[in-house]
Short mmCIF file of C-alpha atoms and ligand atoms in Angstrom, two decimals:
data_model
loop_
_atom_site.label_atom_id
_atom_site.label_comp_id
_atom_site.label_asym_id
_atom_site.label_seq_id
_atom_site.Cartn_x
_atom_site.Cartn_y
_atom_site.Cartn_z
CA UNK X 1 126.62 53.53 156.45
CA UNK X 2 126.61 56.67 158.55
CA UNK X 3 129.89 56.97 160.43
CA UNK X 4 128.72 60.04 162.33
CA UNK X 5 125.08 60.40 163.24
CA UNK X 6 123.47 63.02 165.45
CA UNK X 7 119.81 62.79 166.31
CA UNK X 8 118.03 65.71 167.98
CA UNK X 9 121.17 66.87 169.78
CA UNK X 10 120.90 69.89 172.07
CA UNK X 11 123.67 71.39 174.20
CA UNK X 12 123.34 73.99 176.91
CA UNK X 13 126.45 75.33 178.62
CA UNK X 14 126.55 75.80 182.40
CA UNK X 15 126.15 79.53 181.74
CA UNK X 16 122.64 78.68 180.53
CA UNK X 17 123.47 79.42 176.91
CA UNK X 18 121.83 77.06 174.40
CA UNK X 19 124.72 76.41 171.99
CA UNK X 20 123.12 73.66 169.86
CA UNK X 21 119.43 73.01 169.35
CA UNK X 22 117.88 69.88 167.89
CA UNK X 23 120.71 69.02 165.50
CA UNK X 24 120.09 66.20 162.99
CA UNK X 25 123.22 65.49 160.99
CA UNK X 26 125.00 62.51 159.49
CA UNK X 27 128.28 61.94 157.67
CA UNK X 28 128.96 58.77 155.67
CA UNK X 29 132.23 56.92 155.18
CA UNK X 30 134.24 58.38 152.32
CA UNK X 31 132.56 61.76 152.72
CA UNK X 32 133.74 65.24 153.72
CA UNK X 33 131.14 67.42 155.41
CA UNK X 34 132.10 71.08 155.85
CA UNK X 35 130.50 72.96 158.74
CA UNK X 36 130.11 76.66 158.04
CA UNK X 37 128.61 79.47 160.05
CA UNK X 38 129.35 82.80 161.72
CA UNK X 39 131.43 83.21 164.89
CA UNK X 40 129.57 81.76 167.86
CA UNK X 41 127.21 79.67 165.69
CA UNK X 42 128.09 76.49 167.62
CA UNK X 43 130.58 74.89 165.21
CA UNK X 44 133.22 74.08 167.84
CA UNK X 45 130.51 72.94 170.24
CA UNK X 46 129.33 70.52 167.53
CA UNK X 47 132.88 69.15 167.17
CA UNK X 48 133.18 68.79 170.97
CA UNK X 49 129.91 66.86 171.13
CA UNK X 50 130.94 64.49 168.33
CA UNK X 51 134.37 63.94 169.91
CA UNK X 52 132.77 62.96 173.22
CA UNK X 53 134.33 65.91 175.10
CA UNK X 54 130.93 67.42 175.80
CA UNK X 55 127.89 65.20 176.51
CA UNK X 56 124.68 66.62 175.01
CA UNK X 57 121.76 67.37 177.35
CA UNK X 58 119.39 65.88 174.82
CA UNK X 59 119.66 63.62 171.80
CA UNK X 60 122.23 61.05 170.80
CA UNK X 61 125.52 60.83 168.91
CA UNK X 62 126.35 57.55 167.17
CA UNK X 63 129.78 56.70 165.81
CA UNK X 64 129.85 53.80 163.33
CA UNK X 65 126.43 52.81 164.64
CA UNK X 66 127.47 52.76 168.29
CA UNK X 67 126.10 55.30 170.82
CA UNK X 68 129.00 57.51 171.91
CA UNK X 69 127.75 57.42 175.50
CA UNK X 70 128.53 53.67 175.64
CA UNK X 71 132.20 54.06 174.62
CA UNK X 72 135.07 54.81 177.00
CA UNK X 73 137.81 57.34 176.20
CA UNK X 74 140.13 54.79 174.67
CA UNK X 75 137.43 53.30 172.46
CA UNK X 76 136.47 56.80 171.36
CA UNK X 77 140.10 57.62 170.53
CA UNK X 78 140.34 54.50 168.37
CA UNK X 79 137.37 55.72 166.37
CA UNK X 80 137.76 59.51 166.35
CA UNK X 81 140.80 61.68 165.58
CA UNK X 82 140.39 65.36 166.40
CA UNK X 83 142.28 68.52 165.53
CA UNK X 84 140.80 71.07 167.97
CA UNK X 85 140.47 74.77 167.14
CA UNK X 86 142.83 75.76 169.92
CA UNK X 87 145.26 73.80 172.03
CA UNK X 88 148.22 74.73 174.16
CA UNK X 89 151.47 73.59 172.54
CA UNK X 90 152.92 70.81 174.70
CA UNK X 91 156.10 72.38 176.05
CA UNK X 92 159.05 69.98 176.23
CA UNK X 93 157.88 67.57 173.53
CA UNK X 94 159.35 67.18 170.06
CA UNK X 95 157.27 67.05 166.90
CA UNK X 96 157.87 63.30 166.58
CA UNK X 97 156.81 62.71 170.21
CA UNK X 98 153.58 64.66 169.66
CA UNK X 99 152.76 62.70 166.50
CA UNK X 100 153.48 59.46 168.41
CA UNK X 101 150.83 60.53 170.99
CA UNK X 102 148.31 59.85 168.22
CA UNK X 103 149.21 56.16 168.61
CA UNK X 104 148.41 56.08 172.37
CA UNK X 105 144.95 54.49 172.00
CA UNK X 106 146.56 51.56 170.16
CA UNK X 107 149.31 51.00 172.73
CA UNK X 108 149.40 49.01 175.94
CA UNK X 109 149.92 50.34 179.46
CA UNK X 110 153.70 50.80 178.90
CA UNK X 111 153.17 52.82 175.72
CA UNK X 112 155.75 50.73 173.88
CA UNK X 113 155.72 51.68 170.19
CA UNK X 114 155.24 48.75 167.80
CA UNK X 115 156.70 48.62 164.30
CA UNK X 116 153.29 49.64 162.99
CA UNK X 117 153.19 52.61 165.41
CA UNK X 118 156.60 53.79 164.15
CA UNK X 119 155.51 53.38 160.53
CA UNK X 120 152.25 55.28 161.06
CA UNK X 121 154.17 58.14 162.72
CA UNK X 122 156.80 58.36 159.95
CA UNK X 123 154.10 58.22 157.28
CA UNK X 124 152.14 61.07 158.92
CA UNK X 125 155.31 63.15 159.39
CA UNK X 126 156.22 62.70 155.71
CA UNK X 127 152.65 63.38 154.51
CA UNK X 128 152.56 66.68 156.43
CA UNK X 129 156.09 67.61 155.25
CA UNK X 130 157.44 67.72 158.79
CA UNK X 131 160.64 65.69 158.27
CA UNK X 132 162.96 68.66 158.78
CA UNK X 133 161.07 69.71 161.95
CA UNK X 134 160.61 66.26 163.49
CA UNK X 135 163.29 66.70 166.17
CA UNK X 136 162.35 70.27 167.09
CA UNK X 137 160.40 71.26 170.21
CA UNK X 138 156.79 71.77 169.17
CA UNK X 139 156.39 74.88 171.35
CA UNK X 140 159.07 76.66 169.27
CA UNK X 141 157.19 76.27 165.99
CA UNK X 142 155.05 78.81 164.15
CA UNK X 143 151.25 78.62 164.35
CA UNK X 144 151.00 77.07 160.87
CA UNK X 145 153.75 74.53 161.63
CA UNK X 146 151.96 73.55 164.85
CA UNK X 147 148.76 73.04 162.86
CA UNK X 148 150.60 70.65 160.54
CA UNK X 149 151.84 68.75 163.62
CA UNK X 150 148.29 68.52 164.98
CA UNK X 151 147.05 67.17 161.64
CA UNK X 152 149.94 64.66 161.49
CA UNK X 153 149.10 63.45 165.00
CA UNK X 154 145.44 63.00 164.02
CA UNK X 155 146.39 61.07 160.86
CA UNK X 156 148.83 58.85 162.79
CA UNK X 157 145.89 57.85 164.98
CA UNK X 158 144.38 56.00 161.97
CA UNK X 159 140.84 56.51 163.21
CA UNK X 160 137.89 56.07 160.83
CA UNK X 161 136.38 59.44 161.84
CA UNK X 162 138.36 62.67 161.40
CA UNK X 163 137.21 65.96 162.97
CA UNK X 164 139.01 69.15 161.93
CA UNK X 165 138.12 72.45 163.65
CA UNK X 166 139.61 75.23 161.52
CA UNK X 167 142.66 73.01 161.19
CA UNK X 168 144.04 74.73 158.09
CA UNK X 169 143.32 78.32 159.17
CA UNK X 170 146.98 79.31 159.64
CA UNK X 171 148.56 77.49 156.72
CA UNK X 172 150.22 79.27 153.81
CA UNK X 173 148.59 78.61 150.46
CA UNK X 174 150.95 75.81 149.41
CA UNK X 175 150.56 73.92 152.67
CA UNK X 176 146.82 74.62 152.64
CA UNK X 177 146.53 72.90 149.25
CA UNK X 178 148.89 70.06 150.20
CA UNK X 179 147.10 69.25 153.45
CA UNK X 180 143.60 69.64 151.99
CA UNK X 181 144.56 67.24 149.18
CA UNK X 182 146.02 64.88 151.77
CA UNK X 183 142.79 64.87 153.78
CA UNK X 184 140.81 64.30 150.58
CA UNK X 185 143.01 61.32 149.65
CA UNK X 186 142.76 59.80 153.13
CA UNK X 187 138.98 60.15 153.04
CA UNK X 188 138.73 58.52 149.61
CA UNK X 189 141.37 55.82 149.95
CA UNK X 190 140.73 54.82 153.56
CA UNK X 191 137.00 55.54 153.56
CA UNK X 192 137.22 57.98 156.46
CA UNK X 193 134.30 60.15 157.45
CA UNK X 194 135.50 63.73 157.84
CA UNK X 195 133.73 66.67 159.41
CA UNK X 196 135.64 69.92 158.97
CA UNK X 197 134.81 73.33 160.37
CA UNK X 198 135.91 76.04 157.96
CA UNK X 199 135.67 79.79 157.53
CA UNK X 200 136.99 79.68 154.00
CA UNK X 201 133.91 79.32 151.79
CA UNK X 202 136.11 78.66 148.75
CA UNK X 203 137.85 75.76 150.50
CA UNK X 204 134.47 74.32 151.45
CA UNK X 205 133.26 74.52 147.84
CA UNK X 206 136.47 72.88 146.57
CA UNK X 207 136.83 70.05 149.06
CA UNK X 208 133.51 69.22 150.70
CA UNK X 209 130.95 66.71 149.47
CA UNK X 210 128.28 68.22 151.67
CA UNK X 211 127.76 71.44 153.60
CA UNK X 212 126.18 71.95 156.99
CA UNK X 213 125.30 75.57 157.67
CA UNK X 214 124.92 76.57 161.33
CA UNK X 215 123.52 79.75 162.76
CA UNK X 216 122.80 80.50 166.43
CA UNK X 217 122.95 76.81 167.34
CA UNK X 218 120.57 75.65 164.62
CA UNK X 219 121.29 73.73 161.46
CA UNK X 220 119.75 76.08 158.90
CA UNK X 221 120.75 74.06 155.82
CA UNK X 222 122.38 70.73 155.02
CA UNK X 223 123.06 69.43 151.54
CA UNK X 224 125.19 69.79 148.42
CA UNK X 225 127.24 72.87 147.58
CA UNK X 226 124.72 73.83 144.90
CA UNK X 227 121.82 73.52 147.32
CA UNK X 228 123.37 75.24 150.30
CA UNK X 229 126.00 77.73 149.12
CA UNK X 230 123.70 80.13 147.32
CA UNK X 231 123.88 83.91 147.31
CA UNK X 232 120.63 84.22 149.23
CA UNK X 233 121.38 81.61 151.87
CA UNK X 234 124.92 82.82 152.56
CA UNK X 235 123.75 86.42 152.82
CA UNK X 236 121.05 85.41 155.28
CA UNK X 237 123.43 83.37 157.44
CA UNK X 238 126.55 85.54 157.38
CA UNK X 239 124.76 88.89 157.01
CA UNK X 240 127.30 89.87 154.39
CA UNK X 241 127.22 90.65 150.69
CA UNK X 242 129.04 88.01 148.66
CA UNK X 243 129.65 87.71 144.96
CA UNK X 244 129.02 84.08 143.97
CA UNK X 245 130.86 83.09 140.81
CA UNK X 246 131.69 79.91 138.94
CA UNK X 247 135.33 79.09 138.33
CA UNK X 248 135.79 78.17 134.66
CA UNK X 249 138.67 75.82 135.46
CA UNK X 250 136.59 73.25 137.31
CA UNK X 251 133.06 74.70 137.50
CA UNK X 252 133.45 75.07 141.27
CA UNK X 253 131.69 77.98 142.94
CA UNK X 254 133.78 80.77 144.37
CA UNK X 255 132.89 83.54 146.75
CA UNK X 256 134.15 87.10 147.06
CA UNK X 257 133.20 89.46 149.87
CA UNK X 258 131.82 92.67 148.35
CA UNK X 259 132.57 96.02 149.98
CA UNK X 260 129.29 97.50 151.30
CA UNK X 261 129.52 100.74 149.27
CA UNK X 262 129.34 98.66 146.06
CA UNK X 263 125.80 97.53 146.87
CA UNK X 264 124.20 94.14 146.16
CA UNK X 265 126.18 91.68 144.08
CA UNK X 266 125.16 91.67 140.38
CA UNK X 267 125.48 87.91 140.01
CA UNK X 268 122.83 85.87 141.78
CA UNK X 269 122.39 82.16 141.69
CA UNK X 270 119.19 81.79 143.65
P1 LIG Q 301 131.87 78.70 166.89
O1 LIG Q 301 132.89 77.63 166.93
O2 LIG Q 301 130.80 78.49 165.86
O3 LIG Q 301 132.47 80.08 166.72
P2 LIG Q 301 131.28 77.86 169.63
O4 LIG Q 301 130.72 76.52 169.45
O5 LIG Q 301 132.67 77.98 170.13
O6 LIG Q 301 131.08 78.73 168.29
O7 LIG Q 301 130.34 78.66 170.64
C1 LIG Q 301 128.92 78.67 170.47
C2 LIG Q 301 128.30 79.55 171.57
O8 LIG Q 301 128.50 78.95 172.83
C3 LIG Q 301 128.92 80.93 171.65
O9 LIG Q 301 127.90 81.85 171.94
C4 LIG Q 301 129.89 80.83 172.79
O10 LIG Q 301 130.03 82.07 173.43
C5 LIG Q 301 129.24 79.81 173.70
N1 LIG Q 301 130.25 79.01 174.42
C6 LIG Q 301 131.28 78.33 173.88
N2 LIG Q 301 131.98 77.68 174.83
C7 LIG Q 301 131.37 77.97 176.01
C8 LIG Q 301 131.61 77.60 177.37
N3 LIG Q 301 132.62 76.79 177.70
N4 LIG Q 301 130.77 78.10 178.31
C9 LIG Q 301 129.73 78.90 177.98
N5 LIG Q 301 129.44 79.28 176.72
C10 LIG Q 301 130.24 78.82 175.74
MG1 LIG Q 302 134.92 77.57 166.74
#
């Protein structure tokens, strides 16, 4: 079953700019779809549309079969957890309080935390290795630490759809691996549907089941890593020379930017 389904979605900002045009895209349960594309391609706009923050002018978004336009904010928050590309750190709140905010859609009017709420928060804090920071003010943390808090909050929400907009961009390599593995496990074990916007082509090739390639608001390719992440296609979309290799450890593709004076990459895969 498709957990996320977009049919013919178009978005125009008030400025008149067409940010998404006729997007057809679906993500199944238990699947990670990486969204790649140059700056300004419409990746964050796509995430905003799927999260219900931005209604499309045309087309429809369905979440677990239900049109998004028929769900209220609370119902959306029960279904969709989002780590946005940018957010202001909430001054005056501790890490644990921020992660607990992920439980809000499950709580009543008085926001009383149940035993299950507490457990979900502690599990997310431990999974994101935030135990030693849990009592600290979130505004005092580094960019990478704040990203781990945002991911913990999203996981504590226990929603079946997870949207990550460059959520691992500021992590050091160890935390990048730990949190990417964590997302992978959650997707597999809990059957989440995950759409992640990435700039790191190598991370996309390692962790995604499918790739959606955006350019200038259009979905120019959608499919497996082998189908989409080719020398020719990436060069056309990013307007950059990339060496496309195959890692002997796991046969995954890897990508190296090539300095322009070196000319076209010698290794081409199609
Ligand atoms: P990406 O995340 O791929 O870098 P965005 O989705 O943020 O790109 O933006 C897509 C296009 O829409 C860009 O040209 C950007 O300038 C424009 N855009 C983004 N947000 C707004 C906004 N609030 N108002 C007007 N234009 C916007
Ligand atoms: Mg963006």
